PDB file of C-alpha atoms in Angstrom:
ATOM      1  CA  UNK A   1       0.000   0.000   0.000  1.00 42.00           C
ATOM      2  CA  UNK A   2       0.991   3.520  -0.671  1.00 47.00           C
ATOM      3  CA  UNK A   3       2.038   5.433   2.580  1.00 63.00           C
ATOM      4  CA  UNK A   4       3.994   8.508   0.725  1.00 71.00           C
ATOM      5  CA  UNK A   5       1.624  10.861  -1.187  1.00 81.00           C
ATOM      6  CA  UNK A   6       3.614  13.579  -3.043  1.00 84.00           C
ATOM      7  CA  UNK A   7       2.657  16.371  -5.081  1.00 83.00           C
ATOM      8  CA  UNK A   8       2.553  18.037  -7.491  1.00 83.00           C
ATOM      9  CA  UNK A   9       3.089  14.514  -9.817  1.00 88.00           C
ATOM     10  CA  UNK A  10       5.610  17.213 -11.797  1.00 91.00           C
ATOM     11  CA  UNK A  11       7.260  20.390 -11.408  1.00 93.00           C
ATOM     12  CA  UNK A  12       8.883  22.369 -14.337  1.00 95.00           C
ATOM     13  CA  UNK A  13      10.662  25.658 -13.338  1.00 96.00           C
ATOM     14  CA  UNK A  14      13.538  27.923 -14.410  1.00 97.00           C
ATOM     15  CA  UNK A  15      16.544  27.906 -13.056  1.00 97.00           C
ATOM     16  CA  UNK A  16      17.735  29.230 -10.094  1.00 97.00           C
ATOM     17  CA  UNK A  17      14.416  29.589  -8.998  1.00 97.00           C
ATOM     18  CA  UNK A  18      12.978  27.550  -5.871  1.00 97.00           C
ATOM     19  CA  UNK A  19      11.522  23.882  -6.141  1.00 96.00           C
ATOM     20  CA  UNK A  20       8.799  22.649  -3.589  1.00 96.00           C
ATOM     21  CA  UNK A  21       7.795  19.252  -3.393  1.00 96.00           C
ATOM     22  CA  UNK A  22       4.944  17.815  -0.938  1.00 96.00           C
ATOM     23  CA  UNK A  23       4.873  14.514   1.094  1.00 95.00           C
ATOM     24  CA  UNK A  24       1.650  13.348   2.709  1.00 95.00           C
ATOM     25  CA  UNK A  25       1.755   9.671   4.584  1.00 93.00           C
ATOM     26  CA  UNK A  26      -0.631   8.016   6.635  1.00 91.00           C
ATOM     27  CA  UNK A  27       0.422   6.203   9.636  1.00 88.00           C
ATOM     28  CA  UNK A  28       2.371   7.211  12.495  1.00 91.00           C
ATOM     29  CA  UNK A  29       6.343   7.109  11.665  1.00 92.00           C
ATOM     30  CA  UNK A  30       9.703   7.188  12.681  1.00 91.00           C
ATOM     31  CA  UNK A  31      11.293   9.531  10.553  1.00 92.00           C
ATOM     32  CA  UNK A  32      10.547  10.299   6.737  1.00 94.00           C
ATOM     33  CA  UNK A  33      13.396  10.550   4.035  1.00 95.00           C
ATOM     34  CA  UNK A  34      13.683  11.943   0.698  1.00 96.00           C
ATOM     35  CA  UNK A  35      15.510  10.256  -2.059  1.00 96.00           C
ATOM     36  CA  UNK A  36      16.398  11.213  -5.330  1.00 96.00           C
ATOM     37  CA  UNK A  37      16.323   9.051  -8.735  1.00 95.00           C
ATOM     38  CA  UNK A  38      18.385  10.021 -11.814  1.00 91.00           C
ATOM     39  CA  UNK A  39      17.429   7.849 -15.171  1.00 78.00           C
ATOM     40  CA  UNK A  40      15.208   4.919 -13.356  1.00 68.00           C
ATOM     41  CA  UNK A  41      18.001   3.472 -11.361  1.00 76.00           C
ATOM     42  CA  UNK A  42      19.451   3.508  -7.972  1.00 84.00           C
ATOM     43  CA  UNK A  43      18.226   6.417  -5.552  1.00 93.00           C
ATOM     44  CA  UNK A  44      20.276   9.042  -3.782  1.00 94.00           C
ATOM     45  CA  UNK A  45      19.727   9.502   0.022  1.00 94.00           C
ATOM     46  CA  UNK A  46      19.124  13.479   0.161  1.00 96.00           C
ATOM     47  CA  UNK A  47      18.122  13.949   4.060  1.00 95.00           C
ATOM     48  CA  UNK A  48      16.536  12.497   6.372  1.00 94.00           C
ATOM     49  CA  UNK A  49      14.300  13.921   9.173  1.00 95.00           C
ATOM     50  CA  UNK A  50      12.730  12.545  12.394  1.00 94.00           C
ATOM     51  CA  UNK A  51       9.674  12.111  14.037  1.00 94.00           C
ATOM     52  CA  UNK A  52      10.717  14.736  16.559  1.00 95.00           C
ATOM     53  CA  UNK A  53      12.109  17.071  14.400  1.00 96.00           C
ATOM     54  CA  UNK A  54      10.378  20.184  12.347  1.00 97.00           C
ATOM     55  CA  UNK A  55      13.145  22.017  10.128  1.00 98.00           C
ATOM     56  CA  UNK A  56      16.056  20.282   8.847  1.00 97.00           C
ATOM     57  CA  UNK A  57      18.650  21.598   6.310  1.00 96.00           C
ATOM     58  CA  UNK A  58      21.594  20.478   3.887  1.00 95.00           C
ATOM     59  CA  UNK A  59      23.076  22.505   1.732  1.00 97.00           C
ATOM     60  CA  UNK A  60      20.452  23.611  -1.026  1.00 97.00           C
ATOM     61  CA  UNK A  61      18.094  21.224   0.748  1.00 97.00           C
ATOM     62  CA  UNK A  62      15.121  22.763   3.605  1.00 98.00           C
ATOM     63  CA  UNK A  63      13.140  19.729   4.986  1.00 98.00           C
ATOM     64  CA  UNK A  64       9.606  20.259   7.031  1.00 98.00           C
ATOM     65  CA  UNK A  65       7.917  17.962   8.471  1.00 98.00           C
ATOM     66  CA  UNK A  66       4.339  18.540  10.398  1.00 97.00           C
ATOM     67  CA  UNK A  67       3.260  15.588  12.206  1.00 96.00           C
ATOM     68  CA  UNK A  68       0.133  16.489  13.194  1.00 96.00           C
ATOM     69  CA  UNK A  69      -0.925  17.462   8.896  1.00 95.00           C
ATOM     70  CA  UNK A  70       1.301  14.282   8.189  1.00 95.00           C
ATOM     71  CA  UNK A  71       2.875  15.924   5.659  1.00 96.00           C
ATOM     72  CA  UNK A  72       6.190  17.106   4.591  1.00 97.00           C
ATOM     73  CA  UNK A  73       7.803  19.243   2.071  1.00 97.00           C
ATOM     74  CA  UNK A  74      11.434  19.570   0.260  1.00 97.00           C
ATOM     75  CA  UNK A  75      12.552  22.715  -0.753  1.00 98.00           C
ATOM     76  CA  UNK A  76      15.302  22.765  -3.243  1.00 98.00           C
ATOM     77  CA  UNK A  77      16.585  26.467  -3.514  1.00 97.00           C
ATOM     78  CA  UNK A  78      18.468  28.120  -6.100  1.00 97.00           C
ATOM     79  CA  UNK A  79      17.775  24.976  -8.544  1.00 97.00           C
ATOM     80  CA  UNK A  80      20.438  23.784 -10.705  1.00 97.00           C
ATOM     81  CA  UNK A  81      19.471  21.662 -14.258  1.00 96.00           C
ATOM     82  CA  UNK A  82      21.626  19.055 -12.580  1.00 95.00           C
ATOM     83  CA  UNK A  83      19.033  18.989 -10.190  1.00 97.00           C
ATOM     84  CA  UNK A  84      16.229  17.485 -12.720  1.00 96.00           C
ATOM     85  CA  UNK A  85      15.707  14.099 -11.513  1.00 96.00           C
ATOM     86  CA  UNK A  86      12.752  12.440  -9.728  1.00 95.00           C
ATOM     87  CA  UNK A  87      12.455  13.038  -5.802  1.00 96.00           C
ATOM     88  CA  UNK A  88      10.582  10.613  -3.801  1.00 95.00           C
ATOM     89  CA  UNK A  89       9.435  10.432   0.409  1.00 95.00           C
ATOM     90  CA  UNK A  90       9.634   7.493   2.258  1.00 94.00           C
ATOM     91  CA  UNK A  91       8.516   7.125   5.665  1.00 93.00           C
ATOM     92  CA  UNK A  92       9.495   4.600   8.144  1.00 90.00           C
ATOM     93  CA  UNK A  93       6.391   3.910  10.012  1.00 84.00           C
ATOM     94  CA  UNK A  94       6.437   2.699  13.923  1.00 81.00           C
ATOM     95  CA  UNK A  95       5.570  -0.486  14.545  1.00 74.00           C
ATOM     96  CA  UNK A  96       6.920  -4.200  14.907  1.00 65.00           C
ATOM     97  CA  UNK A  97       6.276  -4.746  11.263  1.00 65.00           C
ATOM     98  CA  UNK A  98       7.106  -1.299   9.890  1.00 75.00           C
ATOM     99  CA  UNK A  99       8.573  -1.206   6.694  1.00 82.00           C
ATOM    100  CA  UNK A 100      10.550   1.603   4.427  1.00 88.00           C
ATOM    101  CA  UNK A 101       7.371   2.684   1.802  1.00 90.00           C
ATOM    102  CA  UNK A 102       7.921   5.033  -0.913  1.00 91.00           C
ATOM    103  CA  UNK A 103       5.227   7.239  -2.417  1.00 88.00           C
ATOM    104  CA  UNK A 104       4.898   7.375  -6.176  1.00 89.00           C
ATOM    105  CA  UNK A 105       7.590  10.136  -7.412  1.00 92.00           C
ATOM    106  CA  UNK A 106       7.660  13.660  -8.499  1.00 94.00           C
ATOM    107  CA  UNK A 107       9.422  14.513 -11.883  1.00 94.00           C
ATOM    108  CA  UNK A 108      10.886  17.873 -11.588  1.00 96.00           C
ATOM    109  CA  UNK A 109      12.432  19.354 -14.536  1.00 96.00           C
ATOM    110  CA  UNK A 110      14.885  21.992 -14.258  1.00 97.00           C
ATOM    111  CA  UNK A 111      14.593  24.297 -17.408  1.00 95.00           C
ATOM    112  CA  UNK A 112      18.508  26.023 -18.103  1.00 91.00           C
TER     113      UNK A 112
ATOM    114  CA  UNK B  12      32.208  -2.578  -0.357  1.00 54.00           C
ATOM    115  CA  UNK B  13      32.253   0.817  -1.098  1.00 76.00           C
ATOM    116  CA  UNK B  14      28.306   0.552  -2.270  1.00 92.00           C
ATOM    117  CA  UNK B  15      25.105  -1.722  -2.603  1.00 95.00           C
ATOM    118  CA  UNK B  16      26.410  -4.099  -5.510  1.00 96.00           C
ATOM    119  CA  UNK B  17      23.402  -5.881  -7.751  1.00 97.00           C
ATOM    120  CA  UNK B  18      24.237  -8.255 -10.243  1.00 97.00           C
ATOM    121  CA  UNK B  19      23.384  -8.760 -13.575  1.00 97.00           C
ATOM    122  CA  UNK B  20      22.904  -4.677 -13.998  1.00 96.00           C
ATOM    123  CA  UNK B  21      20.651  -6.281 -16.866  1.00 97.00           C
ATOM    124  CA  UNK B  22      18.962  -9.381 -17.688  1.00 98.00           C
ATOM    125  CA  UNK B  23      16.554 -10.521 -20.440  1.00 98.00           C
ATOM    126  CA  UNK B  24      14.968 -13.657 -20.051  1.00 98.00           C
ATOM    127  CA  UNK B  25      12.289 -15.774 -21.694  1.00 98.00           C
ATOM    128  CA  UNK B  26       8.752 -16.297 -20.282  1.00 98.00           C
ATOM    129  CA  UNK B  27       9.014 -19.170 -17.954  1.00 98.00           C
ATOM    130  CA  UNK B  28      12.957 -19.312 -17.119  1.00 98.00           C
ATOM    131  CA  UNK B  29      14.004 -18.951 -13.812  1.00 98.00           C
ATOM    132  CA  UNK B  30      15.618 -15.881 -12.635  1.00 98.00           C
ATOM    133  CA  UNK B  31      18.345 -15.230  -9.787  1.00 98.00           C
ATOM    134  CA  UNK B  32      19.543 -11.236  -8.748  1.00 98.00           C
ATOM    135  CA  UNK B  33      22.305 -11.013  -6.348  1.00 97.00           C
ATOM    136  CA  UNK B  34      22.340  -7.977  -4.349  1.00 97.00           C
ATOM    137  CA  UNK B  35      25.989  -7.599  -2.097  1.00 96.00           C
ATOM    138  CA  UNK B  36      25.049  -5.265   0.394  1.00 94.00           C
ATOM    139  CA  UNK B  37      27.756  -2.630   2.523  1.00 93.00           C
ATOM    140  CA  UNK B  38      29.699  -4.189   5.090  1.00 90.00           C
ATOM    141  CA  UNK B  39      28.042  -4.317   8.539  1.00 89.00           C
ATOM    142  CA  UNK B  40      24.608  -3.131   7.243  1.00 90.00           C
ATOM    143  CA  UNK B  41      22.643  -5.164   9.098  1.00 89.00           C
ATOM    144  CA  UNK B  42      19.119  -3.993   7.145  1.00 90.00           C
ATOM    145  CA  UNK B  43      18.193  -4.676   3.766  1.00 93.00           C
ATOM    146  CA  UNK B  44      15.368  -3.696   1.637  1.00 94.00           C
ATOM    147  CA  UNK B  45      14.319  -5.610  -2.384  1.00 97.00           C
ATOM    148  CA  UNK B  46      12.251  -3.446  -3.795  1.00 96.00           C
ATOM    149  CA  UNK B  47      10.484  -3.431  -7.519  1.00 97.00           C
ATOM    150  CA  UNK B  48      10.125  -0.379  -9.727  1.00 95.00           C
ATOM    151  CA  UNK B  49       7.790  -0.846 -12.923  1.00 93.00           C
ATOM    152  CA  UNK B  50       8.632   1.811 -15.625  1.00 88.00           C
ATOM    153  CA  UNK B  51       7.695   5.319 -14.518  1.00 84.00           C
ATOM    154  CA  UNK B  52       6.345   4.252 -11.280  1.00 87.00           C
ATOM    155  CA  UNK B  53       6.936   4.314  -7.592  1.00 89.00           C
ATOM    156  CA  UNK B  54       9.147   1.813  -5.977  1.00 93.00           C
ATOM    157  CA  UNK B  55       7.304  -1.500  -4.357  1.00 94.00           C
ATOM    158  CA  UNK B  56       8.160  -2.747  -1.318  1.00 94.00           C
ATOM    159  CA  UNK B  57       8.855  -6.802  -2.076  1.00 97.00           C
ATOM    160  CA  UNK B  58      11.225  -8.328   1.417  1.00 95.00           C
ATOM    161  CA  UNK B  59      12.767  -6.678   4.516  1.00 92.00           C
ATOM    162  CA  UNK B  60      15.654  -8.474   6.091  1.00 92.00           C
ATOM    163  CA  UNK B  61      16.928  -6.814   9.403  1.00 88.00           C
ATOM    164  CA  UNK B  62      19.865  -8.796  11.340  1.00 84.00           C
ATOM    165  CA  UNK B  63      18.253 -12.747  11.971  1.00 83.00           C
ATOM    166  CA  UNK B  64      15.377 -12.168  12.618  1.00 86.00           C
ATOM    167  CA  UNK B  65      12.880 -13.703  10.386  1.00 88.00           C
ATOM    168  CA  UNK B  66      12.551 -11.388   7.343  1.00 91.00           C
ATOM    169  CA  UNK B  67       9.388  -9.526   6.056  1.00 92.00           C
ATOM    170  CA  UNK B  68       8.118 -11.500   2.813  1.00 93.00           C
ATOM    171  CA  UNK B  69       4.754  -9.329   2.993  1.00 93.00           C
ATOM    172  CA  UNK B  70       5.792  -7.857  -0.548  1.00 94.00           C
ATOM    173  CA  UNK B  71       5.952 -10.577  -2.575  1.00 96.00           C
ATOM    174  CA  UNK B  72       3.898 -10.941  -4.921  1.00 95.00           C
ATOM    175  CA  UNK B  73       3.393 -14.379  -5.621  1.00 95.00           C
ATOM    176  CA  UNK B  74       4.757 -17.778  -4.355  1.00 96.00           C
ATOM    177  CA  UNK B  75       6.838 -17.439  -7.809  1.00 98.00           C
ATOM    178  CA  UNK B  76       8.780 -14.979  -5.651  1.00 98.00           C
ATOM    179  CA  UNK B  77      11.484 -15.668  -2.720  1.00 97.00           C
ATOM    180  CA  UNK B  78      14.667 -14.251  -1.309  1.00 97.00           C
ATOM    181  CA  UNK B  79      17.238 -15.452   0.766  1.00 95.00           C
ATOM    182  CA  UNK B  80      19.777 -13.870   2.881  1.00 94.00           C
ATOM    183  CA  UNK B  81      22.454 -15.453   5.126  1.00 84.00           C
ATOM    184  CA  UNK B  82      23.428 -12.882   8.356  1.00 79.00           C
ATOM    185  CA  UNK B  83      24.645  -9.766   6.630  1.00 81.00           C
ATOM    186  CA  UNK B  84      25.771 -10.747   3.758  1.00 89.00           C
ATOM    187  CA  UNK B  85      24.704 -11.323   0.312  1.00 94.00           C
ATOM    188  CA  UNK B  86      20.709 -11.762  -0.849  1.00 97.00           C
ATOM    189  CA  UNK B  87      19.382 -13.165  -3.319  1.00 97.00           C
ATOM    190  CA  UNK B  88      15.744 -12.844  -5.146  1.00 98.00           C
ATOM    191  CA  UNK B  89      14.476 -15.589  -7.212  1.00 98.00           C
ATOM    192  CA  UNK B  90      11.641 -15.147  -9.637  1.00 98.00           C
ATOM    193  CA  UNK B  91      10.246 -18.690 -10.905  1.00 98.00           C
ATOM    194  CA  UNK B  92       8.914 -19.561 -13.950  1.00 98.00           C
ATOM    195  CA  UNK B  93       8.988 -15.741 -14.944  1.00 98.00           C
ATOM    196  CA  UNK B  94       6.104 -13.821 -16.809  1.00 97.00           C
ATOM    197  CA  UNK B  95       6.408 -10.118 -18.626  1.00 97.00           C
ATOM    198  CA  UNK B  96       4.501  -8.433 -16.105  1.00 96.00           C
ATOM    199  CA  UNK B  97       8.253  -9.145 -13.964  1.00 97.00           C
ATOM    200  CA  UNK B  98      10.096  -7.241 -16.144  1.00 97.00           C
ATOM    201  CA  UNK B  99      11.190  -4.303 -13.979  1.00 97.00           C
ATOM    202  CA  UNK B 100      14.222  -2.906 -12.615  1.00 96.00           C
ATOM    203  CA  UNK B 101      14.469  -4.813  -9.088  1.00 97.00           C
ATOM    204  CA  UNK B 102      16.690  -2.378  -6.389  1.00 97.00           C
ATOM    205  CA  UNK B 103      18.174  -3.108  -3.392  1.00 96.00           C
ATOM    206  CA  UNK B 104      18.818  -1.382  -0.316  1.00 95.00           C
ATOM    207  CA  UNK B 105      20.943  -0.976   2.664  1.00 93.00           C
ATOM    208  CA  UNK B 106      21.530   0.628   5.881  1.00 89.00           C
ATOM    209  CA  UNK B 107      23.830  -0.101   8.962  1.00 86.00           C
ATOM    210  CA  UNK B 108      20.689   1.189  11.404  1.00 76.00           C
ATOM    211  CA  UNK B 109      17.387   1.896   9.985  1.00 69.00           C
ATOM    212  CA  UNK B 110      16.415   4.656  12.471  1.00 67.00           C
ATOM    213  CA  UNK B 111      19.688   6.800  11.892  1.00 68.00           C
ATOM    214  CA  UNK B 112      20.146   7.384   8.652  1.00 74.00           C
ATOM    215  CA  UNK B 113      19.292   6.847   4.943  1.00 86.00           C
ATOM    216  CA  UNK B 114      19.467   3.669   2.961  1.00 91.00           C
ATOM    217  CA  UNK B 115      21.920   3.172   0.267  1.00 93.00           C
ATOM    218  CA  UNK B 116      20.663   1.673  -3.165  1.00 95.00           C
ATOM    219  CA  UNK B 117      22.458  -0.222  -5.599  1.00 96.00           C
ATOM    220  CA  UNK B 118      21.809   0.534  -9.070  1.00 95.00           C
ATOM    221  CA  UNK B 119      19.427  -2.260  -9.456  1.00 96.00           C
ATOM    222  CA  UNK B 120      19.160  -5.227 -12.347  1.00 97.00           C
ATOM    223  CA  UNK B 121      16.808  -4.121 -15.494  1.00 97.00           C
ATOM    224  CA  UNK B 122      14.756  -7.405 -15.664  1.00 98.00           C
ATOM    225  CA  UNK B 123      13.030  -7.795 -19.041  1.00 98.00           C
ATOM    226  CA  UNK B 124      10.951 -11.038 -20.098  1.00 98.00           C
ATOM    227  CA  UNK B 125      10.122 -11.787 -23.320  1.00 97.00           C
TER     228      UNK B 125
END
């Protein structure tokens, strides 16, 4: 079952201009994480935030995360066309049978 | 390791042949994750594997479907008797302690059945 919801489904901007990307989920969790796919292969670790936390940052990268909306956004400033890829959430639910579940993507284009 | 390994990085197969992908985890990762990604979709959670305990087969999708992994080490997912709606790149995942940081993927094995 899908526990990541993200939106918009795709994003194209300009660069240098700011990307936002949305992460709704479900059930209670541990922490969420946002990944990053280049060319349908392996995914990127970009950051990871937890349950406890609210702002987290790296780099280019601004993480939210509001867990009483159960939702949570990545903010990609000053975008880069190296930074077109697809950018999923995953959320690592509590529980003794939690598993790592990925929502369904969003395809952000980066326009030079 | 420096990173997830997964061999083949592609296979092609025909309809009904057995299929094995290896996936050689980091050193010491202790968590490990198969996961199945269908062209343009989202990834699909397919076994969980943490330490020894008993591993988390609630993915699979059919009994055509199993995976293996001794300790740490190496996995390995099986598809029997294959069909086309298998083909899809199959990724696997890592992480030394799931509630610290992020996983690492391998760059996955391109499964197509014809």
């Amino acid at each position: 079952s899908q526990q990541g919801e993200e939106d918009p489904q795709a994003l194209s901007i300009q660069e240098g201009e700011n990307a936002t990307m949305n992460c709704s989920y479900k059930t209670s969790i541990n922490n969420l994480q946002w990944y990053r796919q280049n060319s349908g292969r392996g995914l990127v670790h970009l950051i990871l935030i937890r349950s406890n936390e609210r702002e987290k940052h790296s780099g280019r990268l601004r993480v939210t995360l509001d867990t009483s909306k159960k939702s949570s956004s990545l903010l990609i400033t000053a975008s880069r066309a190296a930074d077109t890829a697809s950018y999923f959430c995953a959320t690592d639910a509590t529980g003794a049978n939690s598993k790592l579940t990925f929502g369904k993507g969003i395809t952000l284009s980066v326009r030079p | 390791g420096a990173g997830v390994s997964q061999s083949p990085s592609n296979k092609v197969t025909e309809k009904g042949k057995d299929v094995e992908l290896r996936c050689d985890p980091i050193s010491g990762h202790t968590a490990l994750y198969w996961y199945r990604q269908r062209l343009g979709q989202g990834l699909e959670f397919l076994i969980y594997f943490q330490g020894n305990s008993a591993p988390d087969k609630s993915g699979l999708p059919s009994d055509r479907f199993s995976a293996e992994r001794t300790g740490e080490s190496v996995s390995t997912l099986t598809i029997q008797r294959t069909q086309q709606e298998d083909s899809a790149v199959y990724l696997c995942a890592s992480t030394r302690d799931r509630g610290l940081g992020g996983y690492t993927f391998g760059s996955g094995t391109r499964l197509t059945v014809v």
